[in-house]
Coordinates of N, CA and C in Angstrom, one line a residue:
Chain A
E201 N 91.3 103.1 127.4 CA 91.2 102.9 128.8 C 90.6 101.4 129.0
A202 N 91.3 100.7 129.9 CA 90.9 99.4 130.3 C 89.5 99.4 131.0
Q203 N 88.6 98.7 130.5 CA 87.3 98.7 131.2 C 86.4 97.6 130.8
V204 N 85.4 97.4 131.6 CA 84.3 96.5 131.4 C 83.0 97.3 131.1
T205 N 82.4 97.2 130.0 CA 81.3 98.0 129.6 C 80.0 97.2 129.6
Q206 N 79.0 97.6 130.4 CA 77.7 97.0 130.5 C 76.7 97.9 129.9
N207 N 75.7 97.4 129.2 CA 74.6 98.1 128.8 C 73.3 97.3 128.8
P208 N 72.2 97.9 129.2 CA 72.0 99.3 129.6 C 72.4 99.5 131.1
R209 N 72.4 100.7 131.5 CA 72.6 101.0 133.0 C 71.3 100.8 133.7
Y210 N 70.2 101.1 133.1 CA 68.9 101.0 133.7 C 67.9 100.4 132.7
L211 N 67.1 99.5 133.2 CA 66.1 98.8 132.3 C 64.9 98.5 133.1
I212 N 63.8 98.9 132.6 CA 62.5 98.5 133.1 C 61.7 97.7 132.1
T213 N 61.3 96.6 132.4 CA 60.6 95.7 131.5 C 59.4 95.1 132.1
V214 N 58.7 94.3 131.4 CA 57.5 93.6 131.9 C 57.8 92.1 131.9
T215 N 57.0 91.4 132.7 CA 57.2 89.9 132.8 C 57.0 89.3 131.5
G216 N 58.0 88.4 131.2 CA 57.9 87.6 130.0 C 58.6 88.2 128.7
K217 N 59.0 89.4 128.8 CA 59.6 90.0 127.6 C 61.1 89.8 127.6
K218 N 61.5 89.0 126.6 CA 62.9 88.7 126.6 C 63.8 89.9 126.5
L219 N 65.0 89.8 127.2 CA 65.9 90.9 127.2 C 67.3 90.4 127.3
T220 N 68.2 91.2 126.8 CA 69.7 90.9 126.9 C 70.4 92.1 127.5
V221 N 71.3 91.8 128.4 CA 72.2 92.8 129.0 C 73.6 92.5 128.4
T222 N 74.2 93.4 127.8 CA 75.5 93.2 127.1 C 76.6 93.5 128.1
C223 N 77.7 92.8 127.9 CA 79.0 93.0 128.6 C 80.1 92.8 127.7
S224 N 81.0 93.8 127.7 CA 82.2 93.7 126.8 C 83.4 94.2 127.6
Q225 N 84.5 93.5 127.4 CA 85.8 94.0 128.1 C 86.9 94.1 127.0
N226 N 87.8 95.1 127.2 CA 88.8 95.4 126.2 C 90.2 95.0 126.8
M227 N 90.2 94.1 127.7 CA 91.5 93.8 128.4 C 92.0 92.4 128.0
N228 N 91.4 91.8 127.0 CA 91.8 90.4 126.6 C 91.7 89.4 127.8
H229 N 90.8 89.6 128.7 CA 90.6 88.7 129.8 C 90.0 87.4 129.5
E230 N 90.5 86.3 130.1 CA 89.9 85.0 129.8 C 88.6 84.8 130.6
Y231 N 88.6 85.2 131.9 CA 87.5 84.9 132.8 C 86.5 86.1 132.7
M232 N 85.2 85.7 132.6 CA 84.1 86.7 132.7 C 83.0 86.1 133.6
S233 N 82.2 86.9 134.2 CA 81.2 86.4 135.1 C 80.1 87.4 135.3
W234 N 78.9 86.9 135.6 CA 77.8 87.7 135.9 C 77.4 87.5 137.4
Y235 N 77.1 88.6 138.1 CA 76.6 88.6 139.5 C 75.3 89.4 139.5
R236 N 74.5 89.0 140.5 CA 73.4 89.8 140.9 C 73.6 90.2 142.3
Q237 N 73.2 91.5 142.6 CA 73.3 92.0 143.9 C 72.0 92.4 144.5
D238 N 71.6 91.8 145.6 CA 70.3 92.1 146.3 C 70.6 92.5 147.7
P239 N 69.9 93.4 148.3 CA 70.1 93.8 149.7 C 70.2 92.7 150.6
G240 N 71.3 92.6 151.4 CA 71.4 91.6 152.4 C 71.9 90.2 151.9
L241 N 72.0 90.1 150.6 CA 72.4 88.8 150.0 C 73.8 88.9 149.3
G242 N 74.4 90.1 149.3 CA 75.7 90.2 148.7 C 75.7 90.0 147.2
L243 N 76.9 89.6 146.7 CA 77.0 89.3 145.3 C 76.9 87.8 145.0
R244 N 75.9 87.5 144.3 CA 75.7 86.1 144.0 C 76.0 85.8 142.5
Q245 N 76.8 84.8 142.3 CA 77.2 84.5 140.9 C 76.1 83.8 140.1
I246 N 75.9 84.3 138.9 CA 74.8 83.7 138.1 C 75.5 82.6 137.1
Y247 N 76.4 83.1 136.3 CA 77.1 82.2 135.4 C 78.6 82.8 135.3
Y248 N 79.5 81.9 134.9 CA 80.8 82.4 134.6 C 81.4 81.7 133.4
S249 N 82.5 82.2 132.9 CA 83.1 81.6 131.7 C 84.6 81.7 131.9
M250 N 85.3 80.6 131.8 CA 86.7 80.5 132.0 C 87.4 80.9 130.7
N251 N 86.7 80.7 129.5 CA 87.3 81.1 128.2 C 86.2 81.0 127.2
V252 N 86.6 81.3 126.0 CA 85.6 81.2 124.8 C 85.0 79.9 124.8
E253 N 83.7 79.9 124.6 CA 82.9 78.6 124.4 C 82.8 77.8 125.7
V254 N 83.3 78.3 126.8 CA 83.3 77.6 128.1 C 82.5 78.4 129.1
T255 N 81.3 77.9 129.5 CA 80.5 78.6 130.5 C 80.0 77.6 131.6
D256 N 79.8 78.1 132.8 CA 79.4 77.2 133.9 C 78.4 78.0 134.8
K257 N 77.6 77.2 135.4 CA 76.6 77.8 136.3 C 77.2 78.2 137.6
G258 N 76.7 79.3 138.1 CA 77.1 79.8 139.4 C 76.1 79.4 140.4
D259 N 75.9 80.2 141.4 CA 75.0 79.8 142.5 C 73.5 80.0 142.1
V260 N 73.2 80.9 141.3 CA 71.8 81.3 141.0 C 71.5 81.3 139.5
P261 N 71.7 80.3 138.7 CA 71.6 80.3 137.3 C 70.2 80.2 136.7
E262 N 69.2 79.9 137.5 CA 67.8 79.6 137.0 C 67.2 80.9 136.4
G263 N 66.7 80.8 135.2 CA 66.1 81.9 134.5 C 67.0 82.7 133.7
Y264 N 68.3 82.3 133.6 CA 69.3 83.1 132.9 C 70.0 82.2 131.9
K265 N 70.5 82.8 130.8 CA 71.3 82.2 129.8 C 72.5 83.1 129.5
V266 N 73.6 82.5 129.1 CA 74.8 83.3 128.7 C 75.4 82.6 127.5
S267 N 76.3 83.3 126.8 CA 77.0 82.7 125.7 C 78.4 83.4 125.7
R268 N 79.4 82.7 125.2 CA 80.7 83.3 125.1 C 81.3 82.9 123.8
K269 N 80.8 83.5 122.8 CA 81.3 83.2 121.4 C 82.6 83.9 121.1
E270 N 82.8 85.1 121.7 CA 84.0 85.8 121.5 C 84.6 86.1 122.9
K271 N 85.9 86.3 122.9 CA 86.6 86.5 124.2 C 86.1 87.8 124.9
R272 N 85.8 88.8 124.1 CA 85.5 90.1 124.8 C 84.0 90.2 125.2
N273 N 83.1 89.4 124.7 CA 81.7 89.6 125.0 C 81.1 88.5 125.8
F274 N 80.2 88.9 126.7 CA 79.6 87.8 127.6 C 78.2 88.3 127.9
P275 N 77.2 88.2 127.0 CA 75.9 88.7 127.2 C 75.1 87.9 128.2
L276 N 74.2 88.5 129.0 CA 73.3 87.8 129.9 C 71.9 87.9 129.3
I277 N 71.3 86.8 129.1 CA 70.0 86.7 128.5 C 68.9 86.3 129.5
L278 N 67.8 87.0 129.6 CA 66.7 86.6 130.3 C 65.6 86.3 129.3
E279 N 65.3 85.0 129.1 CA 64.3 84.6 128.1 C 62.9 85.0 128.5
S280 N 62.6 84.9 129.7 CA 61.2 85.2 130.2 C 61.3 85.8 131.6
P281 N 61.7 87.1 131.7 CA 61.9 87.7 133.0 C 60.7 87.7 133.9
S282 N 61.0 87.5 135.2 CA 60.0 87.5 136.2 C 60.4 88.6 137.3
P283 N 59.4 89.0 138.0 CA 59.6 90.1 139.0 C 60.8 89.7 140.0
N284 N 61.0 88.4 140.3 CA 62.0 88.1 141.2 C 63.4 88.2 140.6
Q285 N 63.5 88.6 139.4 CA 64.8 88.9 138.7 C 65.1 90.4 138.8
T286 N 64.2 91.1 139.4 CA 64.5 92.5 139.7 C 65.7 92.6 140.6
S287 N 66.8 93.3 140.1 CA 68.0 93.3 140.8 C 69.0 94.2 140.2
L288 N 70.2 94.3 140.8 CA 71.3 95.1 140.3 C 72.3 94.0 139.8
Y289 N 72.6 94.1 138.5 CA 73.5 93.1 137.9 C 74.8 93.7 137.5
F290 N 75.9 92.9 137.8 CA 77.2 93.3 137.5 C 77.9 92.2 136.7
C291 N 78.6 92.7 135.6 CA 79.5 91.8 134.8 C 80.9 92.1 135.4
A292 N 81.7 91.1 135.3 CA 83.1 91.3 135.8 C 84.0 90.4 134.9
S293 N 85.3 90.8 134.9 CA 86.3 90.0 134.1 C 87.6 90.0 134.8
S294 N 88.4 89.0 134.5 CA 89.7 88.9 135.1 C 90.6 88.2 134.1
M295 N 91.9 88.5 134.2 CA 92.9 87.8 133.4 C 92.9 86.3 133.6
G296 N 92.8 85.9 134.9 CA 92.8 84.5 135.2 C 92.4 84.3 136.7
L297 N 91.2 84.0 136.9 CA 90.7 83.9 138.3 C 91.4 82.8 139.1
L298 N 91.8 81.7 138.3 CA 92.5 80.6 138.9 C 93.9 81.0 139.4
R299 N 94.4 82.1 138.9 CA 95.7 82.6 139.4 C 95.5 83.7 140.5
G300 N 94.2 83.9 140.8 CA 94.0 84.9 141.8 C 94.1 86.3 141.3
E301 N 93.7 86.5 140.0 CA 93.8 87.8 139.4 C 92.6 88.7 139.8
K302 N 92.8 90.0 139.9 CA 91.8 91.0 140.2 C 90.6 91.0 139.3
L303 N 89.4 91.1 139.9 CA 88.2 91.2 139.1 C 87.9 92.6 138.8
F304 N 87.6 92.9 137.5 CA 87.2 94.2 137.1 C 85.7 94.2 136.9
F305 N 85.0 95.1 137.5 CA 83.5 95.1 137.4 C 83.1 96.1 136.4
G306 N 82.0 95.8 135.8 CA 81.3 96.9 135.0 C 80.5 97.8 135.9
S307 N 79.9 98.8 135.3 CA 79.2 99.8 136.1 C 77.8 99.4 136.7
G308 N 77.4 98.2 136.2 CA 76.1 97.7 136.8 C 74.9 98.0 135.9
T309 N 73.9 97.1 136.0 CA 72.6 97.3 135.3 C 71.5 97.1 136.3
Q310 N 70.8 98.2 136.5 CA 69.6 98.1 137.5 C 68.4 97.6 136.7
L311 N 67.9 96.4 136.9 CA 66.8 95.9 136.2 C 65.6 95.8 137.1
S312 N 64.5 96.3 136.5 CA 63.2 96.2 137.2 C 62.2 95.4 136.3
V313 N 61.7 94.4 136.8 CA 60.7 93.6 136.0 C 59.3 93.7 136.7
L314 N 58.4 94.3 135.9 CA 57.1 94.6 136.5 C 56.1 93.5 136.2
Chain B
G1067 N 80.8 72.9 147.9 CA 81.5 74.1 147.4 C 81.8 75.0 148.6
E1068 N 82.5 76.1 148.2 CA 82.9 77.0 149.2 C 81.8 77.8 149.7
N1069 N 81.8 78.2 151.0 CA 80.8 79.0 151.7 C 81.6 80.1 152.5
V1070 N 81.3 81.3 152.3 CA 82.0 82.4 153.0 C 80.9 83.2 153.9
E1071 N 81.2 83.2 155.2 CA 80.4 83.9 156.1 C 81.1 85.2 156.5
Q1072 N 80.4 86.3 156.5 CA 81.0 87.6 156.8 C 80.2 88.3 158.0
H1073 N 81.0 88.9 158.9 CA 80.4 89.6 160.1 C 81.2 90.8 160.4
P1074 N 80.6 91.8 160.9 CA 79.1 92.0 161.0 C 78.5 92.4 159.7
S1075 N 77.2 92.5 159.6 CA 76.5 93.0 158.4 C 76.5 94.5 158.3
T1076 N 76.5 95.1 159.5 CA 76.6 96.6 159.5 C 77.6 97.0 160.7
L1077 N 78.3 98.1 160.5 CA 79.3 98.5 161.4 C 79.4 100.0 161.4
S1078 N 79.2 100.6 162.6 CA 79.4 102.1 162.7 C 80.5 102.4 163.6
V1079 N 81.4 103.3 163.1 CA 82.5 103.7 164.0 C 82.7 105.2 163.9
Q1080 N 83.3 105.7 164.9 CA 83.6 107.1 164.9 C 84.9 107.4 164.1
E1081 N 84.9 108.5 163.4 CA 86.0 108.9 162.6 C 87.3 108.8 163.5
G1082 N 88.3 108.1 162.9 CA 89.6 108.0 163.7 C 89.7 106.7 164.4
D1083 N 88.6 106.0 164.6 CA 88.7 104.7 165.3 C 89.0 103.6 164.2
S1084 N 89.3 102.4 164.7 CA 89.5 101.3 163.8 C 88.3 100.5 163.6
A1085 N 88.3 99.8 162.4 CA 87.2 99.0 162.1 C 87.7 97.6 161.7
V1086 N 87.0 96.5 162.1 CA 87.4 95.2 161.8 C 86.2 94.4 161.2
I1087 N 86.5 93.8 160.1 CA 85.4 92.9 159.5 C 86.0 91.5 159.4
K1088 N 85.2 90.5 159.8 CA 85.7 89.2 159.8 C 85.0 88.2 158.8
C1089 N 85.7 87.3 158.3 CA 85.1 86.3 157.4 C 85.6 84.9 157.7
T1090 N 84.8 84.0 157.6 CA 85.2 82.6 157.7 C 84.9 81.9 156.4
Y1091 N 85.6 80.8 156.0 CA 85.4 80.1 154.8 C 85.4 78.6 155.1
S1092 N 84.8 77.8 154.2 CA 84.6 76.4 154.6 C 85.6 75.5 153.8
D1093 N 86.1 75.9 152.7 CA 86.9 75.0 151.8 C 88.4 75.2 152.2
S1094 N 88.9 74.2 152.8 CA 90.3 74.3 153.3 C 91.3 74.4 152.2
A1095 N 90.9 74.1 150.9 CA 91.7 74.3 149.7 C 91.8 75.7 149.2
S1096 N 90.9 76.5 149.7 CA 90.9 77.9 149.3 C 92.2 78.6 149.6
N1097 N 92.8 79.4 148.7 CA 94.1 80.0 149.0 C 94.2 81.4 148.5
Y1098 N 93.1 82.0 148.1 CA 93.2 83.4 147.6 C 92.0 84.1 148.2
F1099 N 92.3 85.3 148.9 CA 91.3 85.9 149.7 C 91.3 87.4 149.4
P1100 N 90.5 87.9 148.5 CA 90.4 89.4 148.2 C 89.4 90.1 149.0
W1101 N 89.5 91.4 149.1 CA 88.5 92.2 149.7 C 88.1 93.3 148.7
Y1102 N 86.8 93.5 148.5 CA 86.3 94.5 147.6 C 85.5 95.6 148.4
K1103 N 85.7 96.8 147.9 CA 84.9 97.9 148.5 C 84.0 98.5 147.4
Q1104 N 82.7 98.7 147.9 CA 81.7 99.2 147.0 C 81.1 100.5 147.6
E1105 N 81.5 101.6 147.0 CA 80.9 102.9 147.5 C 79.5 103.0 146.9
L1106 N 78.7 103.8 147.6 CA 77.3 103.9 147.2 C 77.1 104.3 145.7
G1107 N 76.3 103.4 145.0 CA 76.1 103.7 143.6 C 77.2 103.3 142.7
K1108 N 78.3 102.7 143.2 CA 79.4 102.4 142.4 C 79.6 100.9 142.2
R1109 N 80.6 100.6 141.4 CA 80.9 99.1 141.3 C 81.9 98.7 142.3
P1110 N 81.9 97.4 142.7 CA 82.9 96.9 143.6 C 84.3 97.1 143.0
Q1111 N 85.3 97.4 143.9 CA 86.7 97.5 143.5 C 87.6 96.8 144.5
L1112 N 88.6 96.1 144.0 CA 89.5 95.4 144.8 C 90.4 96.4 145.7
I1113 N 90.4 96.2 147.0 CA 91.3 97.1 147.8 C 92.5 96.4 148.3
I1114 N 92.4 95.1 148.6 CA 93.5 94.4 149.1 C 93.2 92.9 148.9
D1115 N 94.3 92.1 148.8 CA 94.1 90.6 148.8 C 95.3 90.0 149.5
I1116 N 95.0 88.7 149.8 CA 96.1 87.9 150.5 C 96.0 86.5 150.0
R1117 N 97.2 85.9 149.9 CA 97.3 84.5 149.5 C 97.7 83.7 150.7
S1118 N 97.5 82.4 150.6 CA 97.6 81.5 151.7 C 99.0 81.3 152.2
N1119 N 100.0 81.7 151.5 CA 101.4 81.6 151.9 C 101.8 82.8 152.8
V1120 N 100.8 83.7 153.0 CA 101.1 84.9 153.8 C 100.1 85.0 154.9
G1121 N 100.6 85.5 156.1 CA 99.7 85.6 157.2 C 99.1 87.0 157.4
E1122 N 99.8 88.0 156.9 CA 99.3 89.3 157.0 C 99.8 90.2 155.9
K1123 N 99.0 91.1 155.5 CA 99.4 92.0 154.4 C 98.9 93.4 154.7
K1124 N 99.7 94.4 154.5 CA 99.3 95.8 154.9 C 99.5 96.7 153.7
D1125 N 98.5 97.7 153.6 CA 98.6 98.7 152.6 C 98.1 100.0 153.2
Q1126 N 99.0 100.8 153.7 CA 98.7 102.1 154.4 C 97.7 101.8 155.5
R1127 N 96.5 102.3 155.5 CA 95.6 102.1 156.7 C 94.9 100.8 156.7
I1128 N 95.1 100.0 155.6 CA 94.3 98.8 155.5 C 95.2 97.6 155.7
A1129 N 94.8 96.6 156.4 CA 95.5 95.4 156.6 C 94.6 94.2 156.5
V1130 N 95.1 93.1 156.1 CA 94.3 91.8 156.1 C 95.1 90.8 156.8
T1131 N 94.5 90.0 157.6 CA 95.2 88.9 158.3 C 94.5 87.6 157.9
L1132 N 95.2 86.5 157.9 CA 94.7 85.2 157.5 C 95.1 84.2 158.5
N1133 N 94.2 83.4 159.0 CA 94.5 82.2 159.9 C 93.9 81.0 159.2
K1134 N 94.8 80.3 158.5 CA 94.4 79.1 157.7 C 93.9 78.0 158.6
T1135 N 94.5 77.8 159.7 CA 94.1 76.7 160.6 C 92.6 76.9 161.0
A1136 N 92.3 78.1 161.4 CA 90.9 78.4 161.8 C 90.0 78.7 160.6
K1137 N 90.5 78.9 159.5 CA 89.8 79.2 158.2 C 89.1 80.5 158.4
H1138 N 89.8 81.5 158.9 CA 89.2 82.9 158.9 C 90.2 83.9 158.5
F1139 N 89.7 85.0 158.0 CA 90.5 86.2 157.6 C 89.7 87.4 157.9
S1140 N 90.5 88.5 158.1 CA 89.9 89.7 158.6 C 90.5 90.9 157.9
L1141 N 89.6 92.0 157.8 CA 90.1 93.3 157.2 C 90.1 94.3 158.4
H1142 N 91.2 95.0 158.5 CA 91.4 96.0 159.5 C 91.6 97.3 158.8
I1143 N 90.8 98.3 159.2 CA 91.0 99.6 158.8 C 91.3 100.5 160.0
T1144 N 92.5 101.2 160.0 CA 92.8 102.0 161.1 C 92.6 103.5 160.7
E1145 N 92.4 104.3 161.7 CA 92.3 105.8 161.5 C 91.2 106.1 160.5
T1146 N 90.0 105.5 160.7 CA 89.0 105.6 159.7 C 88.6 107.0 159.4
Q1147 N 88.2 107.2 158.1 CA 87.8 108.5 157.6 C 86.4 108.4 156.9
P1148 N 85.7 109.5 156.8 CA 84.4 109.4 156.2 C 84.4 108.7 154.8
E1149 N 85.4 108.8 154.0 CA 85.5 108.2 152.7 C 85.7 106.7 152.8
D1150 N 85.9 106.2 154.0 CA 85.9 104.7 154.1 C 84.5 104.1 154.2
S1151 N 83.5 105.0 154.4 CA 82.1 104.5 154.4 C 81.8 103.8 153.1
A1152 N 81.3 102.6 153.2 CA 81.1 101.8 151.9 C 80.6 100.4 152.4
V1153 N 80.3 99.6 151.4 CA 80.0 98.1 151.7 C 81.3 97.4 151.3
Y1154 N 81.8 96.5 152.2 CA 83.0 95.7 152.0 C 82.6 94.3 151.8
F1155 N 83.2 93.6 150.8 CA 82.9 92.2 150.6 C 84.2 91.5 150.7
C1156 N 84.2 90.4 151.4 CA 85.3 89.4 151.4 C 85.0 88.3 150.4
A1157 N 86.0 87.6 150.0 CA 85.8 86.5 149.0 C 86.9 85.5 149.2
A1158 N 86.6 84.3 148.7 CA 87.6 83.2 148.7 C 87.5 82.4 147.5
S1159 N 88.7 81.9 147.1 CA 88.7 80.9 146.0 C 90.0 80.1 146.1
R1160 N 90.0 79.0 145.3 CA 91.2 78.2 145.2 C 91.8 78.3 143.8
N1161 N 93.1 78.3 143.7 CA 93.8 78.5 142.4 C 93.9 77.2 141.7
S1162 N 92.9 76.4 141.6 CA 93.0 75.1 140.9 C 91.6 74.6 140.6
G1163 N 91.4 73.8 139.6 CA 90.1 73.3 139.3 C 89.2 74.4 138.7
N1164 N 88.0 74.1 138.5 CA 87.1 75.0 137.9 C 86.2 75.7 138.9
T1165 N 86.8 76.3 139.9 CA 86.0 76.8 141.1 C 86.1 78.3 141.0
P1166 N 85.0 79.0 141.1 CA 85.0 80.5 141.0 C 85.2 81.1 142.4
L1167 N 85.3 82.4 142.3 CA 85.4 83.2 143.6 C 84.0 83.3 144.2
V1168 N 84.0 83.1 145.5 CA 82.7 83.1 146.3 C 82.8 84.3 147.3
F1169 N 81.8 85.1 147.2 CA 81.7 86.3 148.0 C 80.9 86.1 149.3
G1170 N 81.3 86.9 150.4 CA 80.5 87.0 151.6 C 79.4 88.0 151.3
K1171 N 78.4 88.1 152.2 CA 77.2 88.9 152.0 C 77.5 90.4 152.1
G1172 N 78.6 90.8 152.6 CA 79.0 92.2 152.7 C 78.8 92.8 154.1
T1173 N 79.5 93.9 154.3 CA 79.4 94.6 155.6 C 79.3 96.1 155.2
R1174 N 78.2 96.7 155.7 CA 78.1 98.1 155.4 C 78.8 98.9 156.6
L1175 N 79.8 99.6 156.2 CA 80.6 100.4 157.2 C 80.2 101.8 157.1
S1176 N 79.9 102.4 158.2 CA 79.6 103.8 158.3 C 80.6 104.5 159.2
V1177 N 81.3 105.5 158.8 CA 82.2 106.2 159.6 C 81.6 107.6 159.9
I1178 N 81.4 107.8 161.2 CA 80.6 109.0 161.7 C 81.6 110.1 162.0
A1179 N 81.5 111.2 161.4 CA 82.4 112.3 161.6 C 82.1 113.0 162.9

């Protein structure tokens, strides 16, 4: 089944404790992206990747890191999480966003930083 | 960069009525305009999209219109049903360069039975 898999679904952590949210897609998609969703603010892009070893900042990259060593994986790293990073996070992928291809979203990760 | 404004932020309609959500964009080079629906507790999913060479596109009860001159596009849902209740996001992007998809802030649609 074609899908974008995010883990974990829920995560509670404390300020400063490094964490990684994993994202994997099995559709051979070139484009992958991370969004955070906060009430009233919609979907804001954190980082995106057009292909392997190519990553770019989105609208809200501060406090986050990503890597794209393989086509299928695009982990989101919070080196030192802070309470303002409490949010719902979505990973998404697409065959080619520049061609206007449909975005497939993962099921989301609800992160709480205490 | 691109900026997408979406209105209204919340919308309540009676079952069977029509609902219209409007978006404006700032980048005149944008040429791809998708709409995503997010049901409560679920992931966003594409419901319809339109490209700049088309003025209107319809899929059953859902239609999208695009006015490139005015830089706005709209989602129209006719004969609304309770299962249409969700948050709807518009987005815009251009099919060139290294520019990503930019989303509006979303519209929470409630269909009252």
